[in-house]
Amino acid sequence: MRAARLIKMVLLLQSRPSMTAAELARELEVSERTVTRDAQALSEAGVPVYADRGRAGGYRLVGGYRTRLTGLARGEAEALFLSGVPTALREMGWEDAASAARLKVSAALLPSLRDASRTAAQRFHLDAPDWFREPRTPELLPAVADAVWDDRRVTARYRRGEAEAVRELEPYGLVLKAGVWYLCARAAGPGACSGSGAFRVYRVDRFTSVEAAGERFERDGGFDLPGFWEERAEQFARSILRAEVVVRLSGEGVRRLVHAVGPVPAREALASAGAPDGRGWVTVTVPVESEQVAHTQLTALGPEVEVLAPQALRERFARDAARLGALYHS
């Protein structure tokens, strides 16, 4: 996209005394001819790009020219990187900071590019919550988000069932998964030093109180939030699969299995599949949370699945089939 490329070209020249056409072409992943045209466009728009001719020549900005992007405050810059998730920004209380950041960026752009934010917003939108679920913003999310931004320890009360527990936490990061907010944090305590506890995941809507402490903690530079979340999500998906059912699936059942039971059980089930029989059906072993959950999930496959084991679940599906037959033949 040319708008982004022109901005990057200005920032590259702003960060270095001079760059050759070949260097710019390599950084921008375009041809040297495109670099020449872009430099001309910037010059015509008022950006003082000057070309030195000759073997040692190159492009540079004249007169110490600087863009106004450096006028961003830290909080505005951080919020700007999340501006593609407007609902999340609003829920965390960062909507105003993001709005201010976007205004500053717009003011720094070339006049011909200042509608870029509007045109992009009309073409791309991220809707994070899951279907058929009323999104609810946890009341304490802004307080938790502030602590995450500020690397500040918190004392939190966390609800588990009917009981509550007090936790001293170092809040490392927030994750929005299918409309539910989770905090990735490390346990701390009065006698604990930074980095002494294990990382855990907490649902933000289960916090009943959050109080920021006066001191900040030192972040573990090796902590990778996306990697940590991916690993824990996989562990959680596997941890609840405490039972197995054996089923036969038609070709359509194979295609729809992931929608019925989820990606982790479906992947493991299909890995166990034998050769198709004469009708094209395959036998697989599906890891499930329980027989009750399996009944609910596999019912969605209708006549594309036959339960073979356990016998109690097979008999339950047989009773369902009999009842359906009675309904439709009455």
XYZ file of C-alpha atoms in Angstrom:
330
model
C 0.000 0.000 0.000
C 1.568 3.267 -1.127
C 0.447 5.376 1.843
C 2.225 3.129 4.344
C 5.287 2.913 2.071
C 5.624 6.704 1.822
C 5.426 7.062 5.594
C 8.044 4.348 6.050
C 10.322 6.055 3.519
C 10.159 9.353 5.430
C 10.862 7.595 8.734
C 13.800 5.702 7.233
C 15.347 8.926 5.913
C 14.608 10.625 9.212
C 16.554 7.950 11.102
C 19.658 8.018 8.869
C 21.785 10.778 7.335
C 21.407 9.368 3.815
C 20.255 6.236 1.986
C 20.922 5.072 -1.549
C 18.105 4.134 -3.901
C 19.196 0.490 -3.627
C 19.048 0.591 0.191
C 15.597 2.166 0.163
C 14.374 -0.298 -2.443
C 15.574 -3.193 -0.271
C 13.941 -1.808 2.912
C 10.677 -0.943 1.155
C 10.658 -4.122 -0.974
C 10.122 -2.206 -4.231
C 12.182 -1.353 -7.307
C 14.614 1.581 -7.475
C 12.335 3.159 -10.077
C 9.482 3.083 -7.528
C 11.776 4.704 -4.973
C 12.444 7.526 -7.456
C 8.723 8.045 -8.063
C 7.952 7.984 -4.320
C 10.695 10.525 -3.597
C 9.233 12.797 -6.268
C 5.736 12.430 -4.775
C 7.022 13.317 -1.303
C 8.865 16.355 -2.672
C 5.757 17.580 -4.477
C 3.772 17.193 -1.245
C 6.188 19.430 0.662
C 8.520 16.887 2.261
C 12.075 18.139 1.565
C 13.586 14.982 0.055
C 16.845 15.743 -1.757
C 18.667 13.405 -4.156
C 22.473 13.506 -4.315
C 23.749 12.367 -7.703
C 26.805 10.249 -8.369
C 28.358 6.976 -7.152
C 28.232 8.007 -3.470
C 24.892 9.747 -3.796
C 21.566 8.928 -2.236
C 18.442 10.416 -0.725
C 18.272 12.553 2.420
C 15.961 14.975 4.201
C 17.016 18.628 4.031
C 17.194 20.991 6.966
C 16.668 18.528 9.805
C 13.081 17.836 8.717
C 11.136 15.774 11.257
C 7.659 14.336 11.107
C 5.215 15.136 13.890
C 4.734 11.483 14.779
C 7.196 11.981 17.644
C 4.548 14.077 19.401
C 2.788 10.909 20.571
C 2.728 10.290 24.300
C 3.704 6.789 25.413
C 0.167 5.837 26.370
C -1.168 7.118 23.058
C 1.430 5.153 21.114
C 0.613 1.953 23.021
C -3.108 2.461 22.488
C -2.557 3.132 18.783
C -1.210 -0.385 18.300
C -4.541 -1.708 19.643
C -6.731 0.638 17.628
C -7.844 -2.201 15.365
C -9.794 -3.614 18.316
C -12.103 -0.696 19.203
C -14.339 -2.708 21.552
C -11.338 -3.882 23.570
C -9.993 -0.335 23.836
C -13.334 0.928 25.064
C -13.665 -1.833 27.650
C -10.155 -1.208 29.004
C -10.743 2.541 29.223
C -8.215 3.446 26.504
C -10.574 4.799 23.864
C -9.655 8.466 24.484
C -5.911 7.771 24.272
C -6.346 5.908 20.998
C -8.474 8.702 19.576
C -5.830 11.286 20.455
C -3.117 9.139 18.892
C -5.063 8.747 15.660
C -5.581 12.517 15.445
C -1.846 13.141 15.857
C -0.966 10.574 13.220
C -3.534 12.091 10.831
C -2.047 15.545 11.377
C 1.411 14.219 10.499
C 0.316 12.592 7.240
C 0.396 14.151 3.827
C -2.876 15.952 2.969
C -3.639 13.357 0.313
C -3.362 10.567 2.896
C -5.330 12.017 5.798
C -8.454 10.043 5.011
C -6.491 6.778 5.378
C -7.856 6.002 8.852
C -11.445 6.465 7.679
C -11.041 4.430 4.518
C -9.295 1.614 6.417
C -12.039 1.553 9.068
C -14.646 1.152 6.347
C -12.828 -1.890 4.958
C -11.606 -3.822 8.018
C -13.337 -4.410 11.352
C -12.634 -6.914 14.133
C -15.626 -8.185 16.136
C -14.121 -10.207 18.982
C -17.111 -11.626 20.953
C -18.536 -15.010 20.047
C -21.903 -15.417 18.324
C -25.060 -15.762 20.414
C -23.401 -14.379 23.541
C -24.292 -11.086 25.147
C -20.950 -9.289 25.657
C -20.411 -8.109 29.212
C -17.531 -5.904 30.244
C -16.028 -6.936 33.605
C -16.401 -4.020 36.006
C -12.787 -4.257 37.163
C -11.236 -4.581 33.689
C -10.024 -0.928 33.495
C -8.256 -1.291 36.863
C -6.626 -4.534 35.762
C -5.619 -3.001 32.409
C -4.021 -0.009 34.135
C -1.976 -2.345 36.322
C -0.860 -4.333 33.267
C 0.213 -1.167 31.412
C 2.034 0.153 34.473
C 3.749 -3.105 35.587
C 2.219 -2.622 39.024
C 1.519 -5.382 41.520
C -2.072 -5.864 42.628
C -3.896 -7.408 45.560
C -6.977 -9.121 44.166
C -9.896 -11.107 45.507
C -10.755 -13.956 43.144
C -13.957 -15.995 43.156
C -13.714 -19.770 42.699
C -17.149 -21.349 42.975
C -18.703 -20.162 46.223
C -15.379 -19.284 47.844
C -13.061 -16.278 47.465
C -9.303 -16.156 47.770
C -6.889 -13.240 48.066
C -4.055 -13.204 45.556
C -0.926 -11.054 45.283
C -0.275 -10.856 41.559
C 2.143 -9.457 39.014
C -0.190 -8.802 36.037
C 1.690 -9.500 32.802
C -0.939 -9.430 30.076
C -4.607 -9.472 29.082
C -6.179 -11.802 26.524
C -9.622 -11.422 24.942
C -10.880 -14.865 23.906
C -14.344 -15.200 22.318
C -15.647 -12.207 24.288
C -14.143 -13.297 27.639
C -11.227 -11.424 29.236
C -8.380 -13.352 30.892
C -5.424 -12.078 32.927
C -2.058 -13.815 32.635
C -0.248 -13.101 35.892
C 2.481 -14.393 38.165
C 1.894 -15.071 41.831
C 3.681 -12.700 44.194
C 3.586 -12.151 47.929
C 5.021 -10.146 50.831
C 8.148 -12.305 50.966
C 8.410 -13.067 47.279
C 10.699 -11.325 44.839
C 9.746 -10.573 41.252
C 9.789 -13.687 39.147
C 9.456 -16.163 42.002
C 5.948 -17.428 41.245
C 4.377 -19.468 38.463
C 2.365 -17.916 35.655
C -1.370 -18.573 35.882
C -4.530 -17.528 34.035
C -7.470 -15.783 35.742
C -10.873 -14.840 34.343
C -11.246 -11.098 34.878
C -14.996 -11.354 35.512
C -14.241 -13.468 38.611
C -12.284 -10.705 40.345
C -14.387 -9.081 43.059
C -11.774 -6.460 43.996
C -8.445 -5.259 42.582
C -6.142 -2.874 44.438
C -2.919 -1.665 42.849
C 0.143 -1.678 45.087
C 2.588 1.189 45.347
C 5.554 -0.681 43.924
C 6.142 -1.874 40.395
C 7.538 -5.282 39.496
C 10.341 -6.082 37.087
C 8.991 -7.950 34.071
C 10.579 -11.171 32.917
C 12.053 -10.215 29.554
C 11.597 -13.753 28.285
C 7.835 -13.810 28.821
C 5.977 -14.202 25.508
C 2.259 -13.531 25.945
C 1.036 -15.059 22.635
C 3.213 -18.148 23.126
C 2.169 -18.544 26.772
C -1.524 -18.227 25.912
C -1.304 -20.709 23.035
C 0.383 -23.265 25.294
C -2.091 -22.812 28.165
C -5.102 -22.882 25.846
C -3.883 -26.189 24.423
C -3.279 -27.553 27.936
C -6.749 -26.504 29.052
C -8.424 -28.045 26.011
C -6.643 -31.328 26.725
C -7.127 -31.262 30.515
C -10.922 -31.439 30.300
C -10.894 -34.463 27.954
C -11.222 -37.189 30.582
C -13.218 -39.798 28.632
C -13.323 -41.421 25.193
C -16.046 -42.553 22.812
C -15.682 -44.728 19.732
C -17.787 -43.733 16.741
C -18.218 -44.336 13.028
C -18.358 -41.259 10.824
C -19.581 -40.710 7.287
C -17.606 -38.436 4.997
C -19.898 -35.569 5.977
C -19.454 -36.496 9.639
C -15.690 -36.263 9.245
C -16.012 -32.783 7.753
C -18.371 -31.594 10.504
C -16.609 -33.212 13.468
C -14.466 -30.169 14.278
C -17.584 -27.994 14.566
C -19.222 -30.502 16.901
C -16.398 -31.301 19.339
C -13.741 -28.603 18.767
C -10.316 -28.589 17.083
C -8.240 -30.501 19.667
C -10.573 -33.533 20.057
C -11.272 -33.580 16.317
C -7.573 -33.529 15.456
C -6.805 -36.417 17.824
C -9.859 -38.381 16.684
C -9.050 -38.135 12.997
C -5.440 -39.105 13.702
C -6.794 -42.406 15.085
C -8.974 -43.137 12.042
C -8.646 -46.457 10.295
C -9.236 -47.137 6.609
C -12.740 -46.272 5.295
C -15.160 -49.182 4.974
C -17.122 -50.052 1.853
C -19.547 -47.149 2.470
C -16.735 -44.653 3.067
C -17.300 -44.530 6.839
C -14.339 -44.446 9.256
C -14.041 -45.523 12.886
C -12.378 -43.065 15.276
C -11.825 -42.622 18.998
C -12.905 -39.184 20.180
C -11.565 -37.725 23.460
C -14.428 -36.006 25.294
C -15.104 -34.211 28.548
C -17.776 -36.706 29.649
C -20.439 -38.992 28.205
C -23.033 -36.296 28.884
C -21.051 -33.695 26.939
C -20.358 -36.217 24.172
C -24.090 -36.877 23.827
C -24.763 -33.149 23.377
C -21.893 -32.651 20.944
C -22.403 -35.724 18.773
C -26.154 -35.189 18.515
C -25.293 -32.242 16.264
C -23.971 -34.720 13.668
C -27.351 -36.441 13.338
C -27.281 -39.466 11.012
C -23.638 -38.813 10.062
C -22.377 -40.561 13.220
C -22.894 -43.964 14.854
C -21.768 -44.431 18.462
C -20.079 -47.802 19.031
C -18.837 -47.410 22.617
C -19.386 -47.029 25.484
C -22.498 -49.155 25.410
C -24.475 -46.818 27.699
C -23.974 -43.911 25.289
C -24.877 -46.097 22.290
C -28.109 -47.122 24.022
C -28.879 -43.478 24.742
C -28.544 -42.592 21.068
C -30.692 -45.600 20.177
C -33.444 -44.300 22.478
C -33.116 -40.845 20.880
C -33.440 -42.402 17.427
C -36.517 -44.351 18.499
C -38.169 -41.249 19.878
C -37.376 -39.300 16.710
C -38.779 -42.126 14.609
C -41.974 -42.096 16.657
C -42.306 -38.356 16.267
C -41.909 -38.373 12.497
C -44.032 -41.458 11.842
C -46.972 -40.550 14.044
